[in-house]
mmCIF file of C-alpha atoms in Angstrom:
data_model
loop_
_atom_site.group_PDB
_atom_site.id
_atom_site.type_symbol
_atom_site.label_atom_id
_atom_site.label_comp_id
_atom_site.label_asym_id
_atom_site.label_seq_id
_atom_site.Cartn_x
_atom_site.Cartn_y
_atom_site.Cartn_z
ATOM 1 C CA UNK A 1 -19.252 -35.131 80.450
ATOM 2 C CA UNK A 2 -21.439 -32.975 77.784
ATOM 3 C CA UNK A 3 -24.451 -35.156 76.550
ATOM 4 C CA UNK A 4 -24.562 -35.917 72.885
ATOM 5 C CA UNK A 5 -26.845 -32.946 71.949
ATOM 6 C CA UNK A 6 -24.213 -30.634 72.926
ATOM 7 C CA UNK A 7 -21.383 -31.669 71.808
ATOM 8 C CA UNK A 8 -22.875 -31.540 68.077
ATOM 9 C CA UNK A 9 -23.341 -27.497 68.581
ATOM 10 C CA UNK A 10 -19.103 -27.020 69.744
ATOM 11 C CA UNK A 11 -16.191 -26.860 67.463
ATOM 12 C CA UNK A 12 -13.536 -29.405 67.761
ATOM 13 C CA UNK A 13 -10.689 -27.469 70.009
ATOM 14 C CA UNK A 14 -14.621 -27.411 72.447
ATOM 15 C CA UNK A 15 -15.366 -31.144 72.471
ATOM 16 C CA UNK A 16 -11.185 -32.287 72.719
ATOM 17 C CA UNK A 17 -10.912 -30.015 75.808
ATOM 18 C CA UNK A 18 -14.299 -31.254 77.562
ATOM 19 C CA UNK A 19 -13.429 -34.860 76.706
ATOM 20 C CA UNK A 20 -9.875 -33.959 78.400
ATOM 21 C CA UNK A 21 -11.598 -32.368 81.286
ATOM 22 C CA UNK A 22 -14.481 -35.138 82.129
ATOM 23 C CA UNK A 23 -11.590 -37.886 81.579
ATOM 24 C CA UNK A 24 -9.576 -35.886 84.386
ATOM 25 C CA UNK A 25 -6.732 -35.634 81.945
ATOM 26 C CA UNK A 26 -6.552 -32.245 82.026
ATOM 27 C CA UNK A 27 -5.812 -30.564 85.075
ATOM 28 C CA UNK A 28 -7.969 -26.848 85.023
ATOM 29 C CA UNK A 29 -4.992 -24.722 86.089
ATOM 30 C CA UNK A 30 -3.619 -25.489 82.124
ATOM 31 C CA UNK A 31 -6.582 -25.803 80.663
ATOM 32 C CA UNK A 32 -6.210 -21.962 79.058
ATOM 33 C CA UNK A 33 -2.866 -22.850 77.416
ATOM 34 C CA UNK A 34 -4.116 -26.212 76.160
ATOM 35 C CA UNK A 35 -7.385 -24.953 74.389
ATOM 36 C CA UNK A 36 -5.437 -22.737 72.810
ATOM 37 C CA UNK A 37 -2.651 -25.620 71.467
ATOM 38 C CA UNK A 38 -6.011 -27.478 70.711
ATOM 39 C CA UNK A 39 -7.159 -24.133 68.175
ATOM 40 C CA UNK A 40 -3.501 -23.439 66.877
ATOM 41 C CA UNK A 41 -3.700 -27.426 65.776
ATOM 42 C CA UNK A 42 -7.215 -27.613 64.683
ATOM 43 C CA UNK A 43 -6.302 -24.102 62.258
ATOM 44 C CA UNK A 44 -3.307 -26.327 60.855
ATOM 45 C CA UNK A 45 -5.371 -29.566 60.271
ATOM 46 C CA UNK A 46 -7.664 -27.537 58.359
ATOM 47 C CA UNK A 47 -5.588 -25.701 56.038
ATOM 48 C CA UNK A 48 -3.529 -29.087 55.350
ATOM 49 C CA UNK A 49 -6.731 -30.102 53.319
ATOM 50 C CA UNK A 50 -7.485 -27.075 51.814
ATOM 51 C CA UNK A 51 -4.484 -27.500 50.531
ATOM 52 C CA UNK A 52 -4.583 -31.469 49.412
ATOM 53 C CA UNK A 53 -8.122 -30.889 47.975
ATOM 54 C CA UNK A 54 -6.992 -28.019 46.383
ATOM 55 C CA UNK A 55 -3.035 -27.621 45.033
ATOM 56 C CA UNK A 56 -3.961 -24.312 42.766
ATOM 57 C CA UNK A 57 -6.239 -22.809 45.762
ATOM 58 C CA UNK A 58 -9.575 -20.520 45.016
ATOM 59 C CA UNK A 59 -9.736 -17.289 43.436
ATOM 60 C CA UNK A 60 -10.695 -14.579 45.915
ATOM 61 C CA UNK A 61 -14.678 -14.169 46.937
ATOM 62 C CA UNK A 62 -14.562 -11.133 44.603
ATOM 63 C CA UNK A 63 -13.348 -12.086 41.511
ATOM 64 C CA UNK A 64 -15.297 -15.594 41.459
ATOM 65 C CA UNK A 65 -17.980 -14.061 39.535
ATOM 66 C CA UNK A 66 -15.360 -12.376 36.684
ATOM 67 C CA UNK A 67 -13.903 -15.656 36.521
ATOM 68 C CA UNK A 68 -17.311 -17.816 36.064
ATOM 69 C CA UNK A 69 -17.632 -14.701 33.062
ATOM 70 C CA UNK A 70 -14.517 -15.195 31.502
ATOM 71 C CA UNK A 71 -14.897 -19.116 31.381
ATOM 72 C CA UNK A 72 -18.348 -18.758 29.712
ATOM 73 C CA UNK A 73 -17.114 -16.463 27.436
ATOM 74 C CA UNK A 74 -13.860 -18.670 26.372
ATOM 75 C CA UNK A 75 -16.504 -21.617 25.492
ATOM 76 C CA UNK A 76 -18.734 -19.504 23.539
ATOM 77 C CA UNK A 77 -18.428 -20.090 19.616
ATOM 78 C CA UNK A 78 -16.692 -17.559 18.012
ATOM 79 C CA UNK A 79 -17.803 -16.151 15.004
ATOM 80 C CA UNK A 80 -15.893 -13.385 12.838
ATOM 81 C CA UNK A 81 -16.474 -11.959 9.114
ATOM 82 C CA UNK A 82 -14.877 -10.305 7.055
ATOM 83 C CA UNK A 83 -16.785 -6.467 7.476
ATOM 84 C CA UNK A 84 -13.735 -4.381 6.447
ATOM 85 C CA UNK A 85 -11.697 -5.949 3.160
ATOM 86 C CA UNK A 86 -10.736 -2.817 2.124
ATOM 87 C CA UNK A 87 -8.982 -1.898 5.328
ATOM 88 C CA UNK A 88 -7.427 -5.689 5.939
ATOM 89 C CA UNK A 89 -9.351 -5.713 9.044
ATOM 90 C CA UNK A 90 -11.566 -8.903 10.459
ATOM 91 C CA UNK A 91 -15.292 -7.864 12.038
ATOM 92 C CA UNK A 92 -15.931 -9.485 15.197
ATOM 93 C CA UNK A 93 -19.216 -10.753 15.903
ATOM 94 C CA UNK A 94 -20.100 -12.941 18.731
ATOM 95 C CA UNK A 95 -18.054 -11.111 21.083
ATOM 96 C CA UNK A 96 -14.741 -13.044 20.976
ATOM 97 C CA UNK A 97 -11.879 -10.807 21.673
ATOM 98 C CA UNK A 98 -9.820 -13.178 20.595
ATOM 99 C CA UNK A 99 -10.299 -13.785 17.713
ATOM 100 C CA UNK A 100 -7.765 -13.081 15.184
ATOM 101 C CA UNK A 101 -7.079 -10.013 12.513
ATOM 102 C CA UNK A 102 -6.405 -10.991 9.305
ATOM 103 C CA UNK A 103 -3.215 -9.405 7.362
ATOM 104 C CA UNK A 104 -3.796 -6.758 5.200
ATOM 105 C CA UNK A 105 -4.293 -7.589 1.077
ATOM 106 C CA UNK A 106 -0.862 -7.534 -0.640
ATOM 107 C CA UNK A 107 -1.334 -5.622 -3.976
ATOM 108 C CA UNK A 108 0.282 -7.420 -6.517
ATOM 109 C CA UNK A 109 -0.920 -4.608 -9.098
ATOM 110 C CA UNK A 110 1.355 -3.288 -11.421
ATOM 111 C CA UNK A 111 0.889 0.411 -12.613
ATOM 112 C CA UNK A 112 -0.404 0.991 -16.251
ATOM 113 C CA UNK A 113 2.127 2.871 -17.965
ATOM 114 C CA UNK A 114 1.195 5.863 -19.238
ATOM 115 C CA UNK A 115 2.715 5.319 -22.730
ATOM 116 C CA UNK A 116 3.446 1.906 -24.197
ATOM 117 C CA UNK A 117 4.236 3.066 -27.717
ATOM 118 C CA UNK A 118 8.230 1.763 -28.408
ATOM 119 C CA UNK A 119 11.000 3.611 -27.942
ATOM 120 C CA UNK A 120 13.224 1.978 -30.650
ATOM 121 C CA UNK A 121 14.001 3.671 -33.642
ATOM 122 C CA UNK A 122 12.168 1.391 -35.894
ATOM 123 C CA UNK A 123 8.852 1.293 -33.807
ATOM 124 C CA UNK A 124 8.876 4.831 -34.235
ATOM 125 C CA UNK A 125 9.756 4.577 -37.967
ATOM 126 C CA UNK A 126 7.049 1.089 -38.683
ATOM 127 C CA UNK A 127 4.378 3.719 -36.387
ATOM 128 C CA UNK A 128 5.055 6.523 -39.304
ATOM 129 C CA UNK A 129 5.008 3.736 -42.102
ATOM 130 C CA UNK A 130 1.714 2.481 -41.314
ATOM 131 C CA UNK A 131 -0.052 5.618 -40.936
ATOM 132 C CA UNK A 132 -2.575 6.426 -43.901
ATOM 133 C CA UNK A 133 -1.397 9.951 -43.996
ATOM 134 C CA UNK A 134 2.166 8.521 -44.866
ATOM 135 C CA UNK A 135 0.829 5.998 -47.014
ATOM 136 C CA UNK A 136 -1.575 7.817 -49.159
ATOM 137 C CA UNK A 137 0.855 10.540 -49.900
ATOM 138 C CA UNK A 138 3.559 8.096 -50.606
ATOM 139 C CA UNK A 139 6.110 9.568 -47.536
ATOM 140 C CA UNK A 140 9.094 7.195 -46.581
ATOM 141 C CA UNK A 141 9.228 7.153 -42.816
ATOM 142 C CA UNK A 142 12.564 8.094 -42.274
ATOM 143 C CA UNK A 143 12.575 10.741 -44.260
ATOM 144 C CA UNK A 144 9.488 12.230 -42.994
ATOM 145 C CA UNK A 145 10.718 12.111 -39.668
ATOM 146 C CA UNK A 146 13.798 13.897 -40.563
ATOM 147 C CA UNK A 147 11.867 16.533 -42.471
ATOM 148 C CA UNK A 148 10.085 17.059 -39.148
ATOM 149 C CA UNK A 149 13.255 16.874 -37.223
ATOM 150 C CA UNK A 150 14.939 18.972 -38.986
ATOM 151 C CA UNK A 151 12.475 21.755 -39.158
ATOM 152 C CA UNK A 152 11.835 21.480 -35.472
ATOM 153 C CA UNK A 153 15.368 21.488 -34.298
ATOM 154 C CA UNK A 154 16.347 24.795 -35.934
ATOM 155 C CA UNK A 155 12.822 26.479 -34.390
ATOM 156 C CA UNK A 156 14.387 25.464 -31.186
ATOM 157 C CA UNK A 157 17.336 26.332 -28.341
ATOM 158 C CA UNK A 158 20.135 24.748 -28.240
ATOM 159 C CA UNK A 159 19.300 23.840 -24.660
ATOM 160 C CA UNK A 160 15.789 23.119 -25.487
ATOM 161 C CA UNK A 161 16.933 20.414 -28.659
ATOM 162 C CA UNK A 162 19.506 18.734 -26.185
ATOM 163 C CA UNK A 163 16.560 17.950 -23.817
ATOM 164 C CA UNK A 164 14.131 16.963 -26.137
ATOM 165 C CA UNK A 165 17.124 14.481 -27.743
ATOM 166 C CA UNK A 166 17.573 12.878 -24.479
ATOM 167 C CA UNK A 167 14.076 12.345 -23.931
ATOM 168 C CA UNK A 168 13.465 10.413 -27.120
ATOM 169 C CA UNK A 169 16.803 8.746 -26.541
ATOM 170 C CA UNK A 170 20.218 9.526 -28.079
ATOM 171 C CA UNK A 171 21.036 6.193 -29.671
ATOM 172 C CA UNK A 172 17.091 5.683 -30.856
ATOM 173 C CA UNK A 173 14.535 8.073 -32.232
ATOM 174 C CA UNK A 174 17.106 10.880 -30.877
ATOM 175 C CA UNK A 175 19.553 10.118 -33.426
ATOM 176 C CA UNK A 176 16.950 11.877 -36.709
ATOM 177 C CA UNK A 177 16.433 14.647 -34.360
ATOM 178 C CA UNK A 178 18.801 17.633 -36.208
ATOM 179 C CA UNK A 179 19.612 19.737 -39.174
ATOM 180 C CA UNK A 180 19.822 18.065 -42.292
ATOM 181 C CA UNK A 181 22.880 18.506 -44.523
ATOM 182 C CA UNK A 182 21.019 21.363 -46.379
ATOM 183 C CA UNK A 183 19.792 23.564 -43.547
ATOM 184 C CA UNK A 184 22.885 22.853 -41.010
ATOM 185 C CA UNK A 185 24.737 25.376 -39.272
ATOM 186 C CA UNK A 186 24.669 28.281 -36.565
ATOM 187 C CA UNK A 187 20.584 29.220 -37.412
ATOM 188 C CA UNK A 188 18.892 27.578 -34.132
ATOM 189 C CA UNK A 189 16.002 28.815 -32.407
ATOM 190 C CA UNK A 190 15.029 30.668 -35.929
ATOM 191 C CA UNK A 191 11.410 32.630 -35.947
ATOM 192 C CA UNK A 192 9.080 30.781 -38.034
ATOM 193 C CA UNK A 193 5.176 30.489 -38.148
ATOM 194 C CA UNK A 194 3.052 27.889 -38.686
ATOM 195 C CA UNK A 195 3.009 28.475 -42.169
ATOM 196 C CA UNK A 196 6.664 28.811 -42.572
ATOM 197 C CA UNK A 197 7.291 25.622 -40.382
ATOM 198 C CA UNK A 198 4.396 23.683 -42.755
ATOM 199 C CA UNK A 199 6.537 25.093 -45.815
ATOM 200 C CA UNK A 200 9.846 24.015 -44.883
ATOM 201 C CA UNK A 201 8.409 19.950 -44.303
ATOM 202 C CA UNK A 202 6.920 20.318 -47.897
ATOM 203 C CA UNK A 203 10.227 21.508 -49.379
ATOM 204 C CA UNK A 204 11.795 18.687 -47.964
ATOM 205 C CA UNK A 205 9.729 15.873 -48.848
ATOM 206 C CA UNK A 206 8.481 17.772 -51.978
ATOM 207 C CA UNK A 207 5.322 17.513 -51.266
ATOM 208 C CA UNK A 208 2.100 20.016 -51.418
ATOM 209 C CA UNK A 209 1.533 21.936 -48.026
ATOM 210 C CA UNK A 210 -1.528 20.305 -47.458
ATOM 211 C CA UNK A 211 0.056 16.702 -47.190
ATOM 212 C CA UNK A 212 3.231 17.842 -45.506
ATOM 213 C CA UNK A 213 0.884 19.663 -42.780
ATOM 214 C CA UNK A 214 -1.070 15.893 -42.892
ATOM 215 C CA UNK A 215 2.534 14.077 -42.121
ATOM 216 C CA UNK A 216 3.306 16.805 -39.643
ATOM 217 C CA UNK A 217 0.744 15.963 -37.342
ATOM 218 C CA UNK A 218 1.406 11.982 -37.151
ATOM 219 C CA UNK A 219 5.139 12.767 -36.735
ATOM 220 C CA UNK A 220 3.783 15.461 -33.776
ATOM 221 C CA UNK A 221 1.843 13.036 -32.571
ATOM 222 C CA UNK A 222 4.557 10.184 -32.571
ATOM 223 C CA UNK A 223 7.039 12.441 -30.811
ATOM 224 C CA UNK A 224 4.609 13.305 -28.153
ATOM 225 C CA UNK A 225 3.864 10.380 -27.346
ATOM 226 C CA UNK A 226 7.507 8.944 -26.307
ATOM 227 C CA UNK A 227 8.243 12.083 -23.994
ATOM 228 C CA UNK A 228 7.161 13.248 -20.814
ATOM 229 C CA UNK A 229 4.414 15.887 -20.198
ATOM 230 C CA UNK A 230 6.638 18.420 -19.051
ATOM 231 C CA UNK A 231 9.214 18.180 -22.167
ATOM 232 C CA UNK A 232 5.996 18.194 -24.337
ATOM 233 C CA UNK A 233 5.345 22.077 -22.188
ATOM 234 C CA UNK A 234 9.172 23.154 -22.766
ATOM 235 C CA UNK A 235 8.851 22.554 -26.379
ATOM 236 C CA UNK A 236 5.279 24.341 -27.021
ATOM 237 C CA UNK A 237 6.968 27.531 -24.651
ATOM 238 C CA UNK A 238 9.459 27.942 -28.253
ATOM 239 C CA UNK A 239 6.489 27.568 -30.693
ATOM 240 C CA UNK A 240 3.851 30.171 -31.789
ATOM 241 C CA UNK A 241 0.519 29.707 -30.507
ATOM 242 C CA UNK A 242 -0.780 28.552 -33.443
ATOM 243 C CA UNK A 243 2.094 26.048 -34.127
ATOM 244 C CA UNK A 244 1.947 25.160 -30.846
ATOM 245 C CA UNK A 245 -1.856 24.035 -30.495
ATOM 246 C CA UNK A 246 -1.285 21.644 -33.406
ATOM 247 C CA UNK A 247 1.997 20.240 -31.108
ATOM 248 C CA UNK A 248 -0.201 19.879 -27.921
ATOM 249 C CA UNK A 249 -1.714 16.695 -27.074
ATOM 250 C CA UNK A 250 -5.467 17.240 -28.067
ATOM 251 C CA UNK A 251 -7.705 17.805 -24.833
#
């Protein structure tokens, strides 16, 4: 039988089959077939607690060292700020890929209109009445606006007045926007000046050319002011040039 020494340097299937053999269990004719029972059985004993000590098993040798990584990295503190508002984005610092984005700002802005004057008739009408021009030279609104009106509607188309009524609204400021009882009839889109058109609004309100061109330019300005910026184009396109400088809006 193998002294102590030596049986401390064999494997187990080693030491089972000399203990068999110096016991005379074993006779040597088998001896191949047993040793190799002996390995199949010592292969089975270990792997039986591999697998007790460990249910979920090992990751491979070569991925031990990305796992020991990814562990460190899932205890390190993450820190994020904010380095992109403006693009609803979250900065990572610290190197935490998961970490989370932020949703992008909802913009609860409204739009500034481009006009808030009113588009009722009497907003337009109180606008005219508290004017100094209209004031000083003692103009009623109304009638003011319908010497303007009225002056304007027979320089224009009959296409052009149509689109310029629905613009300032046919049940509002739209309904002054026409011939008077004086002037009405078949004479639209009649060639006038600027001195002819500043004539006509003093005849009506019987007032000196000076004022009525004074009144002219806050009803202008009221008018323009309700309408968009391509209605304000179609109307200067009927006006002479120097009638229709005073009806542009002033760059």
């Amino acid at each position: 039988m193998a002294s102590g020494s030596r049986m401390d340097g064999l494997g187990a299937a080693e030491r089972s089959t000399l203990f068999l053999l110096g016991e005379g269990l074993c006779p040597p004719e088998i001896l191949p077939r047993v040793q190799g029972e002996l390995l199949v059985i010592q292969r089975a004993i270990r792997h039986s607690r591999f697998a007790w000590e460990h249910p979920f098993g090992h990751p491979p040798p070569g991925r031990r060292a990305k796992a020991r990584g990814a562990l460190r990295l899932k205890r390190a503190p993450a820190v994020a700020t904010m380095t992109g508002a403006r693009h609803g984005r979250t900065g990572i610092q610290g190197g935490n890929p998961m970490a989370e984005y932020t949703d992008p700002p909802i913009n609860n802005a409204t739009p500034v209109k481009e006009r808030d004057e009113p588009q009722d008739l009497q907003g337009f009408l109180d606008e005219l009445g508290n004017s100094r021009e209209f004031q000083v030279n003692g103009v009623d609104a109304r009638k003011g606006a319908e010497a303007v009106f009225c002056t304007l509607a027979r320089r224009l188309s009959d296409g052009e007045d149509l689109k310029l009524l629905w613009s300032l609204g046919k049940g509002g400021i739209g309904t002054l926007l026409g011939t008077c009882n004086i002037h009405r009839g078949p004479s639209h889109a009649k060639r006038m000046g600027r001195a002819e058109f500043i004539t006509d609004v003093a005849d009506h309100l019987r007032i000196p050319g000076d004022q009525a061109l004074r009144v002219l330019t806050v009803v202008f300005t009221a008018i323009r002011d309700r309408i968009p910026d391509d209605e304000v184009a179609a109307v200067a396109s009927q006006l002479p040039a120097d009638l229709a400088d005073l009806w542009r809006r002033p760059v």
